[in-house]
Amino acid sequence: MRHFPIYLDLAGRQVVVSGAGECAVSKLRLLLKTRADIAVFGTEPVRQIREWAAAGRITLARRALADGDAKGAILLYAANEDDTEDARVAYIGREAGALVNIVDNLDDSHFITPAIVDRDPVTIAIGTEGAAPVLARRIKADIEERLPASLGLLARIGQAFRERAALLPMGRKRRDFWTRYYSGEGDAALKQGGEAGVRAKLEELLTDAIETRQRDGHVALIGAGPGDPDLLTVKARRLIHEADVVLHDRLVPQAIIELARREAVIVETGKTGYGPSWTQQDINALTVDHARKGAQVVRLKSGDPAIFGRLDEELDALDEAGISWEIVPGITAASAAAASSGLSLTKRGRNSSITFLTGRDIEGFAEHDWRDLANPGAGAAIYMGVRAATFLRGRLMMHGAAADTPVTVVENASRPEQKTIATTLLALPDALNAAEITGPAVLLYGMEARKAVQVAANPIHEKAGVL
Ligand code: SAH
């Protein structure tokens, strides 16, 4: 980050704009939202600037900016659309101790002006370090669309109510009160009863909050999906944002964890074969402990929590402690892997069922009904199967599976570092070695990818190849 965003108090401060053409107009439109004293210098002011001057909103000097004009100014905009003139006035500004912006000249400017979404007193500044103005405009358009026009008014009324709201103790109770106000109830009151309606609503919500007990603790067991934050459900996103405590597995990426509030307690409860790791009992105890204290807990698991996520053990612990819970499903690794490699998990005439199986269980490599899986056309999504690959191949072939049964391996499905390999049952262990699969990977057995990016050397079966 080269430019640090701050909000500058311009009330009563002097801002100088050199230039009185269209370029100056676009800066002035923004500056006029503030309570700054604005002085414009330019020999041939365009109509809009003359009108603003006539209305007393700016002072206009119909001449070029001269030494001494920037004295006491806090900001100076060089908007002359002329490099030499801009450089001259920028020098005057710098000498006078003002922060200088030369329009469209990032390198010689002290600061840049962001794209702004204005719901005063809520203002959102969007900056791309000058790298992508088009992107800034797109983000602005997105945000404009998302924030109701009434937001500014609601925030102003809310601001005036802050003292009353201080009757509520700091922390969750007060936060819940404001959350209700800003997540729909305030807006609805405004539509029905105007500003008076909003004030009445605030009083009503306050009474409610004073009279009701603290919310009980609650646990949401949430599927975080395969890694891409765009593959989270809307509900998951909302609950993560509202959580007091987030307990997440190692596979949940940072970009998703960052959706939590800054004040939320965040704990990684990683279970790895290497290094320090959490036992399931410790995780259960910690979840129960936070919920007992009244926290809204989010237990984030990769993929779908109901698939190889030890969900029942956690639910048993919560039931035993009498804590309320809900499950929010997520996109499981197999679905993401199928999507990214362009294959269907079921196919008419090939497999009318699909098995989700794990390569590992408590006792080591997991046993399954191999005979069914060995039938031609059978399909399976194999989780935690990389280290069990040789074992899986042995069991399946022993029960009659064809050596050239296709297997699609997807490592890091939906993440930027995703890798897809097309291979066969016989070549599977070698293919995994050759491709150096070390991240989480799912094996789609009996399924051929339309898109695969990398293939391990496979001298025996021609079939394995880049698709
Ligand atoms: N509940 C998770 C599975 C947890 S078990 C789900 O529904 O996806 C962990 C295993 O899931 C990993 O060993 C790997 O086999 C698979 N996995 C998780 N995330 C993955 C990803 N992004 N790409 C490929 N496989 C993944």
Short mmCIF file of C-alpha atoms and ligand atoms in Angstrom, two decimals, residues 226-227 251 302-305 307-309 331-334 382-385 410-415 440-442, ligand 1:
data_model
loop_
_atom_site.label_atom_id
_atom_site.label_comp_id
_atom_site.label_asym_id
_atom_site.label_seq_id
_atom_site.Cartn_x
_atom_site.Cartn_y
_atom_site.Cartn_z
CA PRO A 226 -13.55 -25.85 -1.06
CA GLY A 227 -11.59 -22.61 -0.69
CA LEU A 251 -8.13 -25.97 5.29
CA SER A 302 -13.96 -27.00 4.86
CA GLY A 303 -16.34 -28.19 2.16
CA ASP A 304 -19.60 -29.48 3.58
CA PRO A 305 -19.61 -30.08 7.34
CA ILE A 307 -18.96 -34.96 4.73
CA PHE A 308 -15.96 -36.40 6.55
CA GLY A 309 -16.19 -33.56 9.03
CA ILE A 331 -19.99 -27.05 -1.36
CA THR A 332 -18.06 -30.25 -0.89
CA ALA A 333 -14.65 -30.84 -2.49
CA ALA A 334 -16.06 -33.42 -4.94
CA ILE A 382 -12.36 -40.42 -2.82
CA TYR A 383 -11.36 -38.03 -0.03
CA MET A 384 -8.07 -38.30 1.86
CA GLY A 385 -7.02 -40.80 -0.75
CA VAL A 410 -8.02 -32.59 -8.45
CA GLU A 411 -5.72 -30.94 -5.98
CA ASN A 412 -6.75 -27.63 -4.37
CA ALA A 413 -10.07 -27.55 -6.18
CA SER A 414 -11.38 -23.99 -6.70
CA ARG A 415 -8.17 -22.39 -5.41
CA PRO A 440 -5.75 -31.51 -0.33
CA ALA A 441 -6.87 -33.61 -3.28
CA VAL A 442 -9.93 -35.55 -4.22
N1 SAH B 1 -15.81 -31.64 4.62
C1 SAH B 1 -14.87 -31.59 3.53
C2 SAH B 1 -13.94 -32.77 3.56
C3 SAH B 1 -13.01 -32.77 4.73
S1 SAH B 1 -11.91 -34.10 4.71
C4 SAH B 1 -15.61 -31.49 2.22
O1 SAH B 1 -16.84 -31.63 2.18
O2 SAH B 1 -14.98 -31.20 1.19
C5 SAH B 1 -10.48 -33.39 3.97
C6 SAH B 1 -10.32 -33.89 2.57
O3 SAH B 1 -11.21 -33.21 1.71
C7 SAH B 1 -8.95 -33.66 1.97
O4 SAH B 1 -8.03 -34.64 2.34
C8 SAH B 1 -9.25 -33.74 0.49
O5 SAH B 1 -9.42 -35.07 0.08
C9 SAH B 1 -10.62 -33.08 0.43
N2 SAH B 1 -10.54 -31.64 0.13
C10 SAH B 1 -10.87 -30.61 0.91
N3 SAH B 1 -10.72 -29.45 0.25
C11 SAH B 1 -10.31 -29.76 -0.98
C12 SAH B 1 -9.98 -29.02 -2.15
N4 SAH B 1 -10.07 -27.68 -2.17
N5 SAH B 1 -9.59 -29.68 -3.25
C13 SAH B 1 -9.51 -31.02 -3.27
N6 SAH B 1 -9.80 -31.78 -2.21
C14 SAH B 1 -10.18 -31.16 -1.08
#
